[in-house]
XYZ file of C-alpha atoms in Angstrom:
467
model
C -5.549 33.934 -30.113
C -2.106 31.343 -30.137
C -2.477 27.719 -29.044
C -0.488 25.561 -26.601
C -0.112 21.442 -26.448
C 0.977 20.519 -23.008
C 1.652 16.942 -21.916
C 2.557 15.882 -17.988
C 4.757 12.711 -17.257
C 4.927 11.177 -13.719
C 9.156 9.988 -15.688
C 10.699 12.639 -18.664
C 10.665 9.666 -20.815
C 6.368 9.629 -20.598
C 6.159 13.700 -20.794
C 7.571 12.631 -24.596
C 5.247 9.953 -25.100
C 1.924 10.504 -26.633
C -0.566 9.433 -23.541
C -3.139 7.031 -23.505
C -6.645 8.578 -21.364
C -6.969 5.127 -18.924
C -6.231 7.613 -16.351
C -6.091 11.711 -15.526
C -5.992 13.703 -18.935
C -2.379 14.003 -19.503
C -2.612 15.892 -22.480
C -4.695 18.734 -24.303
C -4.694 21.989 -26.064
C -5.675 25.156 -24.389
C -5.672 28.618 -25.465
C -3.789 31.550 -24.313
C -5.581 34.596 -24.046
C -3.085 37.788 -25.662
C -2.824 39.176 -21.989
C -3.745 37.422 -19.183
C -3.341 34.136 -17.311
C -5.158 30.339 -17.841
C -5.006 27.310 -16.196
C -5.108 23.732 -17.427
C -4.515 20.172 -15.661
C -5.273 18.241 -12.495
C -3.477 15.780 -12.183
C 0.047 14.063 -9.905
C 2.746 14.864 -12.634
C 6.521 15.780 -12.386
C 7.308 16.823 -16.200
C 5.458 19.339 -18.483
C 6.337 19.298 -22.428
C 5.610 23.160 -23.520
C 4.779 23.124 -27.999
C 3.751 25.648 -29.353
C 1.348 24.213 -32.446
C 1.503 28.135 -34.130
C 3.261 27.287 -37.776
C 4.672 30.416 -38.713
C 5.086 32.672 -34.916
C 6.569 31.945 -31.879
C 5.096 32.714 -28.364
C 5.909 34.487 -25.357
C 5.288 33.451 -22.327
C 5.670 35.612 -18.865
C 6.074 32.734 -17.080
C 4.501 28.911 -16.246
C 4.216 28.007 -12.979
C 2.719 24.287 -11.217
C 0.605 24.855 -8.771
C 0.739 22.021 -5.719
C -2.694 20.994 -3.839
C -2.130 18.707 -0.875
C -5.182 18.027 2.495
C -2.337 19.436 5.528
C -1.906 17.047 7.652
C -0.455 16.361 10.738
C 2.312 13.805 11.272
C 2.219 12.067 14.363
C 4.242 10.403 13.530
C 8.968 9.681 12.729
C 11.217 7.771 11.669
C 14.921 8.658 11.373
C 18.105 6.066 11.894
C 22.344 5.504 10.983
C 21.185 4.862 8.090
C 20.298 7.561 5.240
C 18.669 5.155 2.642
C 15.881 3.747 5.439
C 15.336 7.372 6.641
C 15.295 8.201 2.395
C 12.750 5.274 2.035
C 10.144 5.733 4.951
C 10.207 9.542 3.644
C 9.595 8.296 0.184
C 6.700 6.081 1.647
C 5.248 8.837 3.574
C 5.139 11.459 0.810
C 3.562 8.565 -1.244
C 0.915 8.502 0.610
C 0.324 11.778 1.454
C -0.506 12.739 -2.548
C -2.455 9.762 -2.301
C -4.662 11.217 0.312
C -7.598 13.162 -1.454
C -10.900 13.641 -1.306
C -10.885 9.828 -0.902
C -7.732 7.841 -1.089
C -7.160 6.869 -3.728
C -5.439 4.474 -5.793
C -2.876 6.597 -7.578
C -2.397 10.148 -7.708
C -2.587 9.534 -11.932
C -4.384 6.300 -12.009
C -6.857 5.150 -11.471
C -7.672 8.250 -8.257
C -10.424 5.635 -7.491
C -10.804 3.863 -4.186
C -9.629 -0.042 -4.484
C -10.161 -1.881 -1.619
C -6.806 -3.931 -1.691
C -5.006 -0.629 -2.303
C -6.722 1.120 0.625
C -5.536 -1.913 3.163
C -1.970 -0.603 3.171
C -3.077 3.154 2.844
C -5.367 2.810 6.794
C -2.032 1.034 8.039
C -0.155 4.495 7.197
C -2.201 6.500 7.551
C -3.355 5.572 10.692
C 0.221 5.483 12.266
C 1.095 8.386 11.082
C -1.283 10.791 10.941
C -3.941 9.060 13.615
C -7.469 8.593 12.628
C -8.092 10.398 8.856
C -12.035 10.761 7.912
C -10.827 10.472 4.772
C -10.206 6.077 5.738
C -13.137 5.801 6.278
C -15.119 7.528 4.151
C -13.058 5.056 1.641
C -14.168 2.037 3.225
C -17.924 3.009 4.135
C -17.490 3.895 0.347
C -16.958 0.768 -0.560
C -19.518 -0.610 2.087
C -21.598 1.263 -0.007
C -21.364 0.975 -3.565
C -20.939 -2.970 -2.830
C -24.495 -4.445 -1.834
C -23.702 -7.808 -0.342
C -23.264 -11.112 -1.944
C -21.367 -8.622 -4.193
C -17.155 -8.270 -4.460
C -15.844 -4.847 -2.985
C -14.301 -3.394 -6.611
C -15.661 -6.643 -8.173
C -13.785 -9.469 -6.917
C -13.142 -11.846 -3.810
C -9.994 -11.003 -2.424
C -11.059 -7.178 -2.270
C -13.226 -7.741 0.274
C -11.497 -10.176 1.965
C -9.357 -6.656 2.727
C -12.115 -4.752 4.012
C -12.328 -6.966 6.429
C -8.891 -6.830 7.747
C -8.686 -3.349 7.153
C -11.798 -2.866 10.008
C -10.108 -4.907 12.286
C -6.565 -3.703 11.881
C -8.873 0.310 11.900
C -9.744 -0.385 15.309
C -7.031 -2.256 16.422
C -5.425 1.423 16.365
C -7.614 3.422 17.609
C -10.748 1.827 19.358
C -13.189 3.214 18.090
C -16.831 1.198 19.297
C -18.867 4.083 17.661
C -17.116 3.365 14.007
C -17.503 -0.468 14.098
C -20.615 -0.220 15.606
C -21.705 0.921 11.977
C -20.282 -1.493 10.671
C -22.034 -4.326 11.924
C -24.794 -5.505 9.213
C -22.983 -4.995 6.437
C -19.531 -6.998 8.154
C -21.713 -9.512 10.201
C -23.151 -10.888 6.551
C -20.312 -10.832 4.687
C -18.075 -12.807 6.929
C -21.707 -15.411 6.809
C -21.162 -15.512 3.099
C -17.592 -16.025 2.918
C -18.565 -19.124 5.828
C -20.994 -20.111 3.194
C -18.315 -20.593 0.813
C -16.384 -23.205 2.175
C -16.121 -26.405 1.437
C -15.975 -29.958 2.879
C -12.097 -29.986 2.555
C -11.606 -27.222 4.248
C -11.686 -24.748 1.249
C -12.660 -21.789 -0.133
C -14.978 -21.564 -3.817
C -14.994 -17.515 -5.351
C -17.722 -16.853 -6.811
C -19.464 -13.305 -7.158
C -15.901 -11.236 -7.965
C -12.157 -12.328 -9.438
C -9.398 -12.748 -6.755
C -6.114 -11.002 -7.417
C -2.572 -11.167 -5.112
C -0.358 -8.359 -6.756
C 0.882 -7.401 -10.633
C 4.269 -9.969 -9.444
C 1.694 -12.937 -9.137
C -0.026 -12.124 -11.996
C -2.667 -12.348 -13.316
C -3.181 -14.986 -16.631
C -4.253 -18.878 -16.175
C -0.549 -19.995 -14.865
C -0.963 -17.954 -11.673
C -4.365 -19.104 -11.002
C -3.006 -21.515 -8.113
C -0.820 -18.975 -6.384
C -3.900 -16.735 -6.572
C -6.695 -19.352 -4.666
C -3.470 -20.346 -2.640
C -2.922 -16.519 -1.466
C -7.050 -16.325 -1.016
C -7.032 -18.910 0.580
C -4.888 -17.340 3.483
C -6.190 -14.519 3.579
C -9.451 -15.328 4.349
C -7.979 -17.974 7.297
C -6.652 -14.392 8.462
C -9.629 -12.320 8.491
C -12.145 -15.147 9.327
C -10.550 -15.211 12.522
C -9.990 -11.415 12.329
C -13.804 -11.245 11.973
C -14.215 -13.078 15.028
C -12.339 -10.865 16.915
C -14.700 -7.780 16.204
C -17.389 -10.252 16.527
C -16.961 -10.573 20.001
C -16.750 -7.176 20.297
C -19.734 -6.232 18.656
C -21.186 -9.019 20.793
C -21.883 -10.909 17.948
C -21.323 -13.944 19.696
C -22.728 -16.855 17.796
C -21.176 -15.342 14.024
C -17.731 -14.501 15.914
C -17.572 -18.790 17.234
C -18.780 -19.747 13.154
C -16.443 -18.083 12.301
C -13.634 -19.131 14.543
C -14.488 -22.578 13.566
C -14.765 -22.469 9.853
C -11.343 -21.508 10.278
C -10.707 -24.033 11.278
C -11.756 -26.039 8.742
C -9.603 -24.137 6.234
C -6.779 -24.523 8.845
C -6.661 -28.462 7.877
C -6.802 -27.354 3.913
C -2.857 -27.112 3.046
C -2.517 -25.124 -1.058
C 0.355 -25.539 -2.501
C 3.471 -23.518 -2.259
C 3.586 -21.863 -6.333
C 6.354 -19.553 -8.209
C 4.158 -16.889 -5.803
C 6.786 -15.153 -3.105
C 3.433 -12.878 -1.802
C 1.436 -16.531 -1.708
C 4.066 -18.510 -0.095
C 4.384 -15.858 2.577
C 0.312 -15.290 3.275
C 0.705 -19.340 4.211
C 3.263 -17.944 6.284
C 1.602 -15.689 7.925
C -1.698 -17.141 8.587
C 0.053 -20.570 9.945
C -0.220 -22.882 6.902
C 3.650 -23.227 7.085
C 7.009 -23.445 9.277
C 8.778 -20.088 8.277
C 11.707 -21.221 7.958
C 10.687 -24.707 5.681
C 9.187 -22.082 3.436
C 12.122 -19.529 3.506
C 14.292 -21.975 3.143
C 12.844 -23.592 -0.339
C 11.679 -20.445 -1.240
C 12.605 -17.515 -0.326
C 16.354 -17.833 0.340
C 19.133 -16.942 -2.360
C 15.753 -15.565 -4.708
C 15.083 -12.164 -2.676
C 14.425 -9.651 -3.599
C 12.967 -11.044 -7.155
C 9.249 -11.539 -7.140
C 9.126 -8.501 -4.861
C 5.697 -6.965 -4.690
C 5.379 -2.371 -3.939
C 1.218 -3.816 -2.548
C 2.457 -7.529 -0.545
C 5.948 -7.069 -0.048
C 6.267 -5.739 3.088
C 4.227 -9.496 4.124
C 7.145 -11.074 2.049
C 9.104 -9.450 4.791
C 7.524 -10.289 8.012
C 7.346 -13.836 6.749
C 11.667 -13.648 6.889
C 11.430 -12.309 10.384
C 9.070 -14.906 11.371
C 11.836 -17.546 9.976
C 14.596 -15.236 12.112
C 15.522 -13.353 8.989
C 15.709 -10.237 10.059
C 19.294 -9.245 8.639
C 17.974 -10.468 5.354
C 14.867 -8.425 5.491
C 15.369 -5.293 6.032
C 18.575 -6.009 3.195
C 15.738 -6.990 0.984
C 13.721 -2.795 1.807
C 16.248 -1.202 1.560
C 17.493 -2.738 -2.154
C 14.205 -3.101 -3.552
C 12.180 0.104 -2.708
C 15.890 1.370 -2.359
C 16.119 0.521 -5.869
C 13.541 2.636 -7.132
C 15.450 5.182 -5.697
C 18.696 4.420 -7.289
C 16.703 5.059 -10.740
C 15.500 8.283 -9.298
C 12.599 7.914 -7.826
C 10.384 10.753 -5.406
C 7.779 8.422 -4.782
C 6.881 4.511 -5.199
C 5.421 3.039 -7.962
C 2.083 0.933 -8.196
C 5.259 -2.187 -9.123
C 8.455 -2.783 -9.963
C 10.827 -5.872 -10.171
C 14.659 -5.647 -9.251
C 15.185 -6.650 -13.103
C 13.819 -3.765 -14.100
C 17.101 -1.795 -13.363
C 19.740 -3.248 -15.097
C 20.571 -1.680 -18.218
C 18.213 0.764 -17.261
C 18.137 4.558 -16.869
C 17.204 6.990 -14.193
C 13.409 7.818 -15.353
C 14.305 11.708 -14.811
C 15.895 11.591 -17.761
C 15.387 11.266 -21.156
C 17.650 7.359 -22.218
C 20.162 6.890 -24.120
C 20.596 4.833 -26.959
C 21.128 0.961 -25.275
C 19.462 2.659 -22.149
C 16.084 -0.533 -20.682
C 13.789 3.147 -21.255
C 11.649 2.016 -17.334
C 8.535 3.463 -17.579
C 8.095 3.223 -21.302
C 9.459 -1.004 -21.721
C 7.824 -2.663 -17.888
C 4.500 -3.568 -16.675
C 2.521 -6.221 -16.001
C -1.354 -6.550 -16.130
C -3.415 -3.684 -17.335
C -0.920 -1.790 -16.675
C 2.009 -1.785 -19.283
C 3.461 0.849 -20.427
C 2.766 4.530 -19.513
C -0.325 3.332 -17.365
C 2.546 2.008 -14.790
C 1.499 4.574 -12.242
C 4.604 5.818 -10.796
C 2.308 7.349 -6.804
C 1.207 4.951 -6.053
C -0.603 4.685 -2.179
C -0.096 1.215 -1.674
C 3.316 1.183 -2.287
C 4.022 2.637 0.976
C 4.046 0.083 4.249
C 7.510 0.352 4.207
C 6.539 3.586 6.348
C 5.022 0.665 9.291
C 7.758 -1.770 8.529
C 10.332 0.330 9.497
C 8.391 1.442 12.670
C 7.379 -2.122 13.780
C 10.546 -3.858 12.637
C 13.676 -1.253 13.453
C 12.478 0.882 16.310
C 9.905 -2.063 17.253
C 6.811 -0.369 17.857
C 3.537 -2.351 18.097
C -0.179 -0.973 18.290
C -0.948 -3.577 19.642
C -4.677 -2.154 20.553
C -5.863 0.954 21.181
C -4.731 0.950 24.949
C -1.440 -1.240 24.612
C 2.364 -1.250 22.524
C 4.856 -3.455 22.198
C 7.981 -1.981 22.175
C 11.180 -4.196 21.104
C 14.227 -2.692 18.769
C 16.073 -4.315 16.572
C 18.861 -2.257 15.238
C 20.087 -5.404 13.131
C 23.468 -3.144 11.424
C 22.368 0.307 12.826
C 24.025 2.528 15.199
C 20.717 3.528 16.381
C 17.019 4.775 15.101
C 14.398 7.198 16.978
C 11.564 7.975 15.999
C 7.798 8.747 17.543
C 4.979 6.910 16.995
C 0.856 7.420 17.303
C -1.558 6.461 20.054
C -4.940 7.088 20.809
C -3.905 8.940 24.170
C -0.699 10.181 22.789
C 2.652 10.062 21.006
C 5.058 7.575 22.640
C 9.106 8.342 21.582
C 12.115 6.176 21.331
C 15.002 6.137 21.118
C 17.301 3.506 20.823
C 21.427 2.431 20.475
C 22.795 -0.597 21.093
C 22.705 -2.232 24.517
C 20.422 0.737 25.132
C 16.710 1.796 25.018
C 14.954 5.315 26.118
C 11.486 5.821 25.470
C 8.458 7.724 27.065
C 4.359 7.052 26.634
C 1.196 7.760 27.694
C 0.395 6.591 31.586
C -2.913 5.047 29.717
C -0.195 3.056 27.401
C 0.487 -0.276 28.874
C 3.270 -1.177 27.895
C 5.072 -4.875 26.563
C 7.962 -5.891 25.574
C 7.292 -8.400 22.989
C 8.873 -8.475 19.044
C 6.721 -6.568 16.536
C 3.876 -8.876 15.309
C 3.284 -9.112 11.352
C 1.405 -5.994 9.490
C -1.282 -8.692 8.645
């Protein structure tokens, strides 16, 4: 029987490479029946290359079909505005997440197809706002808890266990499910107590039992250590405050008081500003630094350089706190829109705006002299074709646009804030999820219409940060 070699790729360039196997299998050989059909490949891809391995004869194919498998989930949120680019960014964000929500919330459709807690935090925010309460999110959170007995850290990372606390708080805020929160009681209080035990007399937390990570833009080498520590300090400070909130709900009042005291102790320690855009922004969101001072010193004239697809929206939150909403919206257009300009149909594990210089589109084979972004770019462990071009943590603009343009923020399961900020847009409209039914909103210059379920209390205030 004739033999074929099939190679899959997320970019045209990757399809004409010899991929490694640090992720889903992208290349293989199949034997064709003389009359019949066969199936090969289970992964996310955009392109496929088929080679005839028979040296002395041709092979005739009746047809080649690609099969798309996806869980059916009804979208409970919508977003549309007068800027087609922002509409495309919102749609691409949601589609990116949809591809990563399979039997678990995967980090990427190609790589690693695992549950990583850092990736899961942005995914659960978008999933909750767009699809409501999804079992796949709770199953993923619970999987990490079951697989990580204390004092081990989730995915081996101190930072990722912090994200689990923040994720539980965000999930409860969106859905208000006390029964699910009760199931987390023992682990949540144990994890909070572990983190509190690591706080030193001067207020800084001594990292142990795992490695720490912020984002790929910050990096992982020794030079990035001060920024990683600074960002983790801010994240843990926020997590202790959120943990205290959850403990109050669970009537774990002694642990709540301890968390509040530990947060005050941590707030007395001020990490340095560094070259990491994310670490500096997280200090603003934690209340450690003044937003305007950080913007003027670290962000003005530099963004969107230094953003990451993981934490970039938090940086834009810090810009808004500094009174730079239009600048934040423009950065969103430039950064996430830059991937679209290069031919993306989903958002990537990482992107640096400098990659666009003399770059070919990823849906075309690069011409000589043009930068091959997928082959030549990347950071850390995902250099070149290990780079995932469909990564769930990059989907956060879907929520960011709802919060900061439509101005819809679910403060808790029974309260929602509405405060549209159109900036340079002439209109925006959409639908937002609440546990009691949808909130619909339409905003034009000087005019606002909205409707909400009677159980929902409407608060007209500026939307909160995504943290």
